[in-house]
CSV table of N, CA and C in Angstrom, one decimal:
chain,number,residue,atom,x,y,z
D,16,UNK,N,9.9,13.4,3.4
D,16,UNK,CA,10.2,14.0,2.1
D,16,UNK,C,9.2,15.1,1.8
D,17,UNK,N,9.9,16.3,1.0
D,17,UNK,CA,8.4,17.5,1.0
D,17,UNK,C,8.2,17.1,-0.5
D,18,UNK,N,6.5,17.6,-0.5
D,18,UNK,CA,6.4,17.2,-1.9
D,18,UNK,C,5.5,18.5,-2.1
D,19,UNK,N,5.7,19.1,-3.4
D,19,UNK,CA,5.5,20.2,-4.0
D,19,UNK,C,4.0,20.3,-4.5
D,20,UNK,N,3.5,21.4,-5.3
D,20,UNK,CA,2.5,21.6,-5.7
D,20,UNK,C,3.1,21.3,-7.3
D,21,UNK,N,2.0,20.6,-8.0
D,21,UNK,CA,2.4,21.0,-9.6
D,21,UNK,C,0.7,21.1,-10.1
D,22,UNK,N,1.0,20.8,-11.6
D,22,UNK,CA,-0.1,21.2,-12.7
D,22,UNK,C,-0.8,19.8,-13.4
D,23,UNK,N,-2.0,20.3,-13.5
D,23,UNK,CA,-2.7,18.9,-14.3
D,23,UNK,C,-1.8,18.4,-15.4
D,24,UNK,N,-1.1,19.1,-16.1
D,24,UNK,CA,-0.1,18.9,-17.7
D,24,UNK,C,0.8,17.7,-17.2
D,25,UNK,N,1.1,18.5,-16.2
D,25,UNK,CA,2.5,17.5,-15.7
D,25,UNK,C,1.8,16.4,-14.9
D,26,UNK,N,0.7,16.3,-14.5
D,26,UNK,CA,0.3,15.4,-13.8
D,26,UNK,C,-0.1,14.0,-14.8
D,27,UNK,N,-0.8,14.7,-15.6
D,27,UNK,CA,-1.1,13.9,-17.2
D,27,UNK,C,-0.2,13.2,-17.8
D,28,UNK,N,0.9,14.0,-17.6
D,28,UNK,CA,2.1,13.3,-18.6
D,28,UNK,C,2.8,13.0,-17.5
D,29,UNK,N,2.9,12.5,-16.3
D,29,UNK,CA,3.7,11.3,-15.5
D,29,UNK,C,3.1,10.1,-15.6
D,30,UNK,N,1.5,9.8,-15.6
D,30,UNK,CA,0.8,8.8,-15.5
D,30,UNK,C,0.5,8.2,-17.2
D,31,UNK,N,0.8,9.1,-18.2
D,31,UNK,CA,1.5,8.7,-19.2
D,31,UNK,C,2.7,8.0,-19.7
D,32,UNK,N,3.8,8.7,-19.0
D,32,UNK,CA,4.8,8.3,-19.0
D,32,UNK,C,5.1,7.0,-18.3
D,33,UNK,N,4.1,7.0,-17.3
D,33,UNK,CA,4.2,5.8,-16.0
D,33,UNK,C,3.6,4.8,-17.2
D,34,UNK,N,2.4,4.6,-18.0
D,34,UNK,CA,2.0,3.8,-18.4
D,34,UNK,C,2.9,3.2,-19.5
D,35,UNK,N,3.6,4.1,-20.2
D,35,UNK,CA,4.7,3.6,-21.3
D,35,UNK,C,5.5,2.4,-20.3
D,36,UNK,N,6.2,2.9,-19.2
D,36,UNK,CA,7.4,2.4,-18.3
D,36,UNK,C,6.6,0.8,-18.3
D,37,UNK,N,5.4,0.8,-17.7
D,37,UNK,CA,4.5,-0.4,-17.0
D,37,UNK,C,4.7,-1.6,-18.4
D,38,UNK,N,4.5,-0.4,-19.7
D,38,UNK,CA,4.2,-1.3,-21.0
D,38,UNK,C,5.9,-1.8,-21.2
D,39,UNK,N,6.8,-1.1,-20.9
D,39,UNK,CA,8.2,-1.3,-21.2
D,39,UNK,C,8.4,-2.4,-20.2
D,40,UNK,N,7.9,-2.7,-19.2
D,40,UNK,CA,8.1,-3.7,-18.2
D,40,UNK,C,8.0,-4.7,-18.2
D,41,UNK,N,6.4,-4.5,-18.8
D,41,UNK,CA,5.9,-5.8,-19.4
D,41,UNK,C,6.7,-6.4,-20.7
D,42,UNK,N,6.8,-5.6,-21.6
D,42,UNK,CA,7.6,-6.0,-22.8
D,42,UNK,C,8.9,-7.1,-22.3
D,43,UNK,N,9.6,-6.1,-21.3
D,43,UNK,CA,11.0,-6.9,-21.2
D,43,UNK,C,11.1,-8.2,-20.4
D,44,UNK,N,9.8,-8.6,-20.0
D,44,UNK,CA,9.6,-10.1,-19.5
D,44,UNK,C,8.5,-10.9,-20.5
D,45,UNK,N,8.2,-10.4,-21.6
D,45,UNK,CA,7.5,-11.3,-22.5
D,45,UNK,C,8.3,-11.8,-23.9
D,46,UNK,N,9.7,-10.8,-23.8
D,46,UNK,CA,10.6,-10.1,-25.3
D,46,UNK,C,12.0,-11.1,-24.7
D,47,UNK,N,12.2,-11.3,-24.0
D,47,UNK,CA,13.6,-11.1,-22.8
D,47,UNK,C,14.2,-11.3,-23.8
D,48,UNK,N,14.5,-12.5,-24.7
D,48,UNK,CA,15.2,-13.0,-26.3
D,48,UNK,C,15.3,-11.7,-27.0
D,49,UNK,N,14.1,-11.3,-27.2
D,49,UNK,CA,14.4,-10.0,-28.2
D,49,UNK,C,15.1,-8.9,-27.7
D,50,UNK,N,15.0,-8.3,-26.4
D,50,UNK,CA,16.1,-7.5,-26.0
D,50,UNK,C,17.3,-7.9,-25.6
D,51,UNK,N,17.5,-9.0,-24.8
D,51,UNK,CA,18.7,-9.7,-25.0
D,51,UNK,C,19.2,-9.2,-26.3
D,52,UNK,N,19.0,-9.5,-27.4
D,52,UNK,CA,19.4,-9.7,-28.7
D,52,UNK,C,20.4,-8.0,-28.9
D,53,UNK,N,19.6,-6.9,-28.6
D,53,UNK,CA,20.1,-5.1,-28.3
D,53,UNK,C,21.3,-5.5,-27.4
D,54,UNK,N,21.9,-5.8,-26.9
D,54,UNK,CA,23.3,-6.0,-26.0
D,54,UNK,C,24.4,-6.8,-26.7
D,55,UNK,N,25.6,-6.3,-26.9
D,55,UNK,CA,26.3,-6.4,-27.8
D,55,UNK,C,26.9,-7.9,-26.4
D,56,UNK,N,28.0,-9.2,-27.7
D,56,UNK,CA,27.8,-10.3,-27.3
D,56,UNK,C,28.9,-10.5,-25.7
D,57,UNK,N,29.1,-9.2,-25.4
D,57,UNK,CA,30.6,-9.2,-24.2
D,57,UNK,C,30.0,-9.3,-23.4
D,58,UNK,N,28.5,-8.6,-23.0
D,58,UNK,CA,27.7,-8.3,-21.9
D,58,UNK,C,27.4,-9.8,-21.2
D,59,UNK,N,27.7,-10.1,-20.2
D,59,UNK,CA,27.4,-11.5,-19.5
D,59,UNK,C,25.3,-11.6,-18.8
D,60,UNK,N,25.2,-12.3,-18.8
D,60,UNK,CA,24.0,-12.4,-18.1
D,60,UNK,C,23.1,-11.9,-18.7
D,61,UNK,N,22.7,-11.8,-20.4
D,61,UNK,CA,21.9,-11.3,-20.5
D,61,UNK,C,20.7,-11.0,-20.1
D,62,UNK,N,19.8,-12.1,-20.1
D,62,UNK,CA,18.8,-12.6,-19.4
D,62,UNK,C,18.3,-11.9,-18.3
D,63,UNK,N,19.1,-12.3,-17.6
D,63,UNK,CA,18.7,-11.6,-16.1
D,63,UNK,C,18.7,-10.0,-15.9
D,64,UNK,N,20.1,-9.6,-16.8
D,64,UNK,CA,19.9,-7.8,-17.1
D,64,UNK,C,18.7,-7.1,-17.7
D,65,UNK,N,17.9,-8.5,-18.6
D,65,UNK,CA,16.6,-7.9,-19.0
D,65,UNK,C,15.7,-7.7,-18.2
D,66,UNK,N,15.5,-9.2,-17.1
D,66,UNK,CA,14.6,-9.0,-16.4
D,66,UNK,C,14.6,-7.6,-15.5
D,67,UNK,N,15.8,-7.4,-14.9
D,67,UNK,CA,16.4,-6.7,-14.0
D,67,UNK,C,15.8,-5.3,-14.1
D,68,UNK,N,16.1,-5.0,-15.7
D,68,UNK,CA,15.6,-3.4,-16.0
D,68,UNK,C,14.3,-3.6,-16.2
D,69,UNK,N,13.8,-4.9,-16.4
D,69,UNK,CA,12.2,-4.8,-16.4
D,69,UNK,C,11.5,-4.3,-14.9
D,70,UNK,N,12.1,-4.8,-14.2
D,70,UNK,CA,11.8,-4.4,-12.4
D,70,UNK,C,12.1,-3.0,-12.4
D,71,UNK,N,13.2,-2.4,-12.9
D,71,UNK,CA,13.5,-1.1,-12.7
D,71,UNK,C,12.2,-0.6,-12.9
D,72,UNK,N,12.7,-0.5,-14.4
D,72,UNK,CA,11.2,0.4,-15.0
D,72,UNK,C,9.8,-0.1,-14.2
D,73,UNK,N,9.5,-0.6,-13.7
D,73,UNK,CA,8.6,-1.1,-12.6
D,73,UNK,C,8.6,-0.3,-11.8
D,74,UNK,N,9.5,-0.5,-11.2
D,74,UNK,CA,9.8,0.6,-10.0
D,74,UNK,C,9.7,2.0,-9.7
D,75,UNK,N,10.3,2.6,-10.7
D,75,UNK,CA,10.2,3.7,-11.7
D,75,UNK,C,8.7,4.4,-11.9
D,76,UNK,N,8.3,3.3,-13.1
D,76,UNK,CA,6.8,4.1,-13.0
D,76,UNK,C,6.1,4.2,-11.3
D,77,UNK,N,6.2,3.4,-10.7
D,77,UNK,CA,5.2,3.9,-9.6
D,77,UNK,C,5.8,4.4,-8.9
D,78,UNK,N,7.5,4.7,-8.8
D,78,UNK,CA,7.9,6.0,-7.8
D,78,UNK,C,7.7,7.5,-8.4
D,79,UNK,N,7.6,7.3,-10.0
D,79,UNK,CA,7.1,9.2,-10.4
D,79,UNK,C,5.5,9.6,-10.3
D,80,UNK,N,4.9,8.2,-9.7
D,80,UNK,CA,3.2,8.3,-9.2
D,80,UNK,C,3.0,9.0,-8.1
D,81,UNK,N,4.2,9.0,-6.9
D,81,UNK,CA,4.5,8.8,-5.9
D,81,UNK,C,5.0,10.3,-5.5
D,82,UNK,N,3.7,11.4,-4.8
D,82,UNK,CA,4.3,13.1,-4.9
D,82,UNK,C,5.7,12.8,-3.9
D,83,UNK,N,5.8,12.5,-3.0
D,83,UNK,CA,6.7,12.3,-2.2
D,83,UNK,C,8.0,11.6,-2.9
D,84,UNK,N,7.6,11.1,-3.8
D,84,UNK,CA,9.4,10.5,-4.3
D,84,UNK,C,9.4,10.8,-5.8
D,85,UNK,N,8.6,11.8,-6.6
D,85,UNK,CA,8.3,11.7,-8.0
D,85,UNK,C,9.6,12.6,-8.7
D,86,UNK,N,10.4,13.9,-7.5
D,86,UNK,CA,11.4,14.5,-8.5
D,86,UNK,C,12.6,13.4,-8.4
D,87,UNK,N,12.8,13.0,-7.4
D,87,UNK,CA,13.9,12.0,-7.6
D,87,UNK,C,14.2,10.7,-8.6
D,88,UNK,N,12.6,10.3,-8.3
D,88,UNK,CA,12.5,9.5,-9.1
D,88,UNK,C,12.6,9.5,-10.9
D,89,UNK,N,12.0,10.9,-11.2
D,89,UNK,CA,12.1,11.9,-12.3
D,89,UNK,C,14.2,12.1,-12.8
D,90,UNK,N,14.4,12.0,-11.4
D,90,UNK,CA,16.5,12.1,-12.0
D,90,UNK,C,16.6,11.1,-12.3
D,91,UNK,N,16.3,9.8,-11.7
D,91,UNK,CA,16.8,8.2,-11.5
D,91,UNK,C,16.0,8.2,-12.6
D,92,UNK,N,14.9,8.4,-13.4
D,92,UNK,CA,14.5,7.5,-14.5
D,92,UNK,C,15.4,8.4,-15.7
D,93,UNK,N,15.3,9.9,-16.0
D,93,UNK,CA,16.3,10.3,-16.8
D,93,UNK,C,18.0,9.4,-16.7
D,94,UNK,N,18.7,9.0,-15.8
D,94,UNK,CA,19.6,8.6,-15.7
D,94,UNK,C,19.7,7.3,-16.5
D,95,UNK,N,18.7,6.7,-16.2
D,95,UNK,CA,18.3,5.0,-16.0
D,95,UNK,C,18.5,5.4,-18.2
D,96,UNK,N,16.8,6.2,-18.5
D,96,UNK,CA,17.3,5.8,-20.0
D,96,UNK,C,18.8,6.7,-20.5
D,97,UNK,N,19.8,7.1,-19.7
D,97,UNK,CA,20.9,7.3,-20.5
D,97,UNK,C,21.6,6.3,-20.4
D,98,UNK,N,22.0,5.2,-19.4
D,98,UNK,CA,22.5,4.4,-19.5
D,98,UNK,C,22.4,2.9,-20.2
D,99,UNK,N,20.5,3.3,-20.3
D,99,UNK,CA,20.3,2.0,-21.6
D,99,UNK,C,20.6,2.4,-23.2
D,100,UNK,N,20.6,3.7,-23.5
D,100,UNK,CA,20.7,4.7,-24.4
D,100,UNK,C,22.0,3.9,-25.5
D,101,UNK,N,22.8,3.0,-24.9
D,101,UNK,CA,23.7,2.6,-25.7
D,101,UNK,C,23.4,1.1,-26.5
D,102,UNK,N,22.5,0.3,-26.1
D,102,UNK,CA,21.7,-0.9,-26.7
D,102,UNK,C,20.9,-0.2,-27.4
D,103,UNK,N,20.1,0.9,-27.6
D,103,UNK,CA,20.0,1.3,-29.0
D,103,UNK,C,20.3,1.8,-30.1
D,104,UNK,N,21.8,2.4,-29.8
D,104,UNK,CA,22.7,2.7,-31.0
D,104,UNK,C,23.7,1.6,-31.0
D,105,UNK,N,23.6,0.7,-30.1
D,105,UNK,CA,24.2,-0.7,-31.0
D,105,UNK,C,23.3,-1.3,-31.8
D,106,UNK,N,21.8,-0.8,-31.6
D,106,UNK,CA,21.0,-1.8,-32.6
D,106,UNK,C,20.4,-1.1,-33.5
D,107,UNK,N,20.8,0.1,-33.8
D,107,UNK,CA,20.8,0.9,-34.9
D,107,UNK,C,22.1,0.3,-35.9
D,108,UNK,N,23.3,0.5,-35.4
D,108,UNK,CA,24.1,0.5,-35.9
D,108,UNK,C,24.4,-1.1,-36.5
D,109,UNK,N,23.9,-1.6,-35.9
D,109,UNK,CA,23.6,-3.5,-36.3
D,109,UNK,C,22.4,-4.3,-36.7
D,110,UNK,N,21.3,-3.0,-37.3
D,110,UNK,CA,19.9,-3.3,-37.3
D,110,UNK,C,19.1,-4.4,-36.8
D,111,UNK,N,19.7,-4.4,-35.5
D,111,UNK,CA,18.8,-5.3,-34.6
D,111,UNK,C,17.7,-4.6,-34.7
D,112,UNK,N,16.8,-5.8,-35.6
D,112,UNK,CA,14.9,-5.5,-35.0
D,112,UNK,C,14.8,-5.5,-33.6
D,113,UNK,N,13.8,-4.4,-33.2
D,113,UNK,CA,13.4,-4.6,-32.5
D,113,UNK,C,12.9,-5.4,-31.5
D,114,UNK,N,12.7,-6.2,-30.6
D,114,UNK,CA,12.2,-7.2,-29.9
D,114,UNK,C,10.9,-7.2,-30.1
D,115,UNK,N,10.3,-8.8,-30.6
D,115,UNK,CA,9.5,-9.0,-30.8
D,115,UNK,C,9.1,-9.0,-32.3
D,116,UNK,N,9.8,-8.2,-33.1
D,116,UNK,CA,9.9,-8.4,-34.8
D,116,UNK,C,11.0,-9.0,-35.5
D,117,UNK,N,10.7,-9.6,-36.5
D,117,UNK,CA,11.3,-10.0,-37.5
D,117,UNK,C,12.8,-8.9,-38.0
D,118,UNK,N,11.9,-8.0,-38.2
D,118,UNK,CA,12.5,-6.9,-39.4
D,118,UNK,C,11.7,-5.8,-38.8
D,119,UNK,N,13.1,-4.5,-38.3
D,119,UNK,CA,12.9,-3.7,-38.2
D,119,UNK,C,13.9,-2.2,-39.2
D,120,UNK,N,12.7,-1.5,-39.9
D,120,UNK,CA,13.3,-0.8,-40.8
D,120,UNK,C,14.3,-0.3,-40.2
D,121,UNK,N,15.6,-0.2,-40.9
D,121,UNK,CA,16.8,0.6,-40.3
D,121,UNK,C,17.0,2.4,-40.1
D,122,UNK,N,16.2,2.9,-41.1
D,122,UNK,CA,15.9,4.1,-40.8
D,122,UNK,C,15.4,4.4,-39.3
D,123,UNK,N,13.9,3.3,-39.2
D,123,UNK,CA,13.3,3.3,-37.7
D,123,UNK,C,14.3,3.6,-36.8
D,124,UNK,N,15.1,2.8,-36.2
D,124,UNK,CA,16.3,2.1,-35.6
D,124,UNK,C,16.7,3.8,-35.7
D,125,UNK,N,17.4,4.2,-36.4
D,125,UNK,CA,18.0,5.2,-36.0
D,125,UNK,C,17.5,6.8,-35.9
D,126,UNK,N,16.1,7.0,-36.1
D,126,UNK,CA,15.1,8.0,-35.7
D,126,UNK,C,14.9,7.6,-34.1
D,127,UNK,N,14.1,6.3,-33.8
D,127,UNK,CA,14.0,6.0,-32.3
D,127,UNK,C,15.2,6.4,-31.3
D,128,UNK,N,16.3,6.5,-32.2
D,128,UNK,CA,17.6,7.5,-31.1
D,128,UNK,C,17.3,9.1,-30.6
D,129,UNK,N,16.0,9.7,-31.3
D,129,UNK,CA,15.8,11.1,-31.3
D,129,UNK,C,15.0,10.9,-30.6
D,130,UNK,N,14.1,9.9,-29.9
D,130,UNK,CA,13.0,9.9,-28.7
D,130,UNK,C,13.7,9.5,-27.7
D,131,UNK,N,14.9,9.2,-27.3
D,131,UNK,CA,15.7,9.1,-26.2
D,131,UNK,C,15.8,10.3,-25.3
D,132,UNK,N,16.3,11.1,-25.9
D,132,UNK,CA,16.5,12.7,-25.0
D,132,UNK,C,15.2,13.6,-25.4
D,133,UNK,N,14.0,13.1,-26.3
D,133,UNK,CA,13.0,13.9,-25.5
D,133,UNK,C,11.9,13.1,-24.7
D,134,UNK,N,12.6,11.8,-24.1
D,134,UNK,CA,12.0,11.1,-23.3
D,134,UNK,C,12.3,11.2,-21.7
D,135,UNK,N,13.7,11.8,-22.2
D,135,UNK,CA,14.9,12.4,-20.7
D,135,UNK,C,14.0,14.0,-20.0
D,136,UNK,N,14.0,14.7,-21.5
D,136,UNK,CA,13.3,16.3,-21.1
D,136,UNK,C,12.0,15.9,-20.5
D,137,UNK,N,11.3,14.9,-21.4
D,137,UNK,CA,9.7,14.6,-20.8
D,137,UNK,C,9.3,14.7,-19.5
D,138,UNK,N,10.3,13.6,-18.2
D,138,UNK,CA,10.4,13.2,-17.7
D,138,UNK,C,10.5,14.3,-16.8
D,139,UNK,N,11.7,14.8,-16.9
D,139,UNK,CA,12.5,15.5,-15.8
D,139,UNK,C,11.8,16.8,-15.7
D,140,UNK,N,10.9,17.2,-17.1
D,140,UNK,CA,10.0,18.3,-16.8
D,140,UNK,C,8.4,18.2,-16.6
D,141,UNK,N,7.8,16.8,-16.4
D,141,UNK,CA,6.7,16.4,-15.8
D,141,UNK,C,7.1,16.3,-13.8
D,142,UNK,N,8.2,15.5,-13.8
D,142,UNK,CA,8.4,15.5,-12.1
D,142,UNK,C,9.0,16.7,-11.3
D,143,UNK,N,9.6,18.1,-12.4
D,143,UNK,CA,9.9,18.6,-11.2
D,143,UNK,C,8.7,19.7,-11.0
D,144,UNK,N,9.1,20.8,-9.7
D,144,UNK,CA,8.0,21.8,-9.5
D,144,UNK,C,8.2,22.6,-10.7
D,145,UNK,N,6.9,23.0,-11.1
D,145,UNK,CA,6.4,24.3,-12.0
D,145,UNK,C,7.2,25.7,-11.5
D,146,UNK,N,7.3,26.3,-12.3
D,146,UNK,CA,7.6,27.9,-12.3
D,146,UNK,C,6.8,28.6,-11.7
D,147,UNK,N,7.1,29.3,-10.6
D,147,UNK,CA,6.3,30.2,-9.9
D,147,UNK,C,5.8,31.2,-11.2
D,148,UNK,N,4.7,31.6,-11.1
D,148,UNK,CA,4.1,32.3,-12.0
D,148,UNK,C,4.1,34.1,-11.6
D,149,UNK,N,5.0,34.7,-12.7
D,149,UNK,CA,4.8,36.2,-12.1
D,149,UNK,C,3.8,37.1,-13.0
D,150,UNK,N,2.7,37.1,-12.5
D,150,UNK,CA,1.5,37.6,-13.1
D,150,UNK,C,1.8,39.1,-12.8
């Protein structure tokens, strides 16, 4: 695999982003009840889907660590939060607290839908190459 040159910015905000993912990992095997709870009641196997995406996001953070697998990895984690992207507008829409709380303000709930797609941009513009610069 070739792996590119990039910029301290971008380098800063993978190992950022990687530490959110690590904390989101950990979450979804300390929470598993409380995210469970974000999947509407047709979804089979809750449980195990939590853990599951806990491993992802696992995986994830230390493949966009990784110069050799960081832009791909960078698609696969944009992809990954579009497809979870719908357990939070069911728990907006159903004010499921959060995992882990009681009561989560419903306003909350449906602002946290606005850090979804600049968590997609974050991503996909920390792992790919920089702009050749025309000085």
């Amino acid at each position: 695999m070739n792996t590119y040159p990039t910029t301290v910015p971008r380098t800063i905000a993978r190992f950022i982003f990687a530490l959110f993912f690590i904390a989101a990992c950990v979450a979804h095997f300390v929470e598993v009840d409380g995210f469970a709870k974000l999947l509407p009641a047709f979804v089979p196997f809750k449980s195990t889907l939590i853990i599951l995406t806990g491993i992802i996001e696992l995986a994830l953070a230390i493949l966009i660590l990784i110069p050799a697998w960081r832009q791909r990895a960078g698609v696969w984690t944009a992809w990954y939060l579009v497809l979870i992207f719908p357990a939070n507008i069911y728990a907006a829409i159903y004010q499921i607290p959060a995992p882990g709380q009681a009561y989560t303000d419903p306003a909350a709930l449906w602002i946290r839908l606005i850090f979804q797609p600049l968590m997609i941009w974050w991503i996909l513009w920390c792992t790919r190459p920089p702009k050749p610069r025309t000085d």
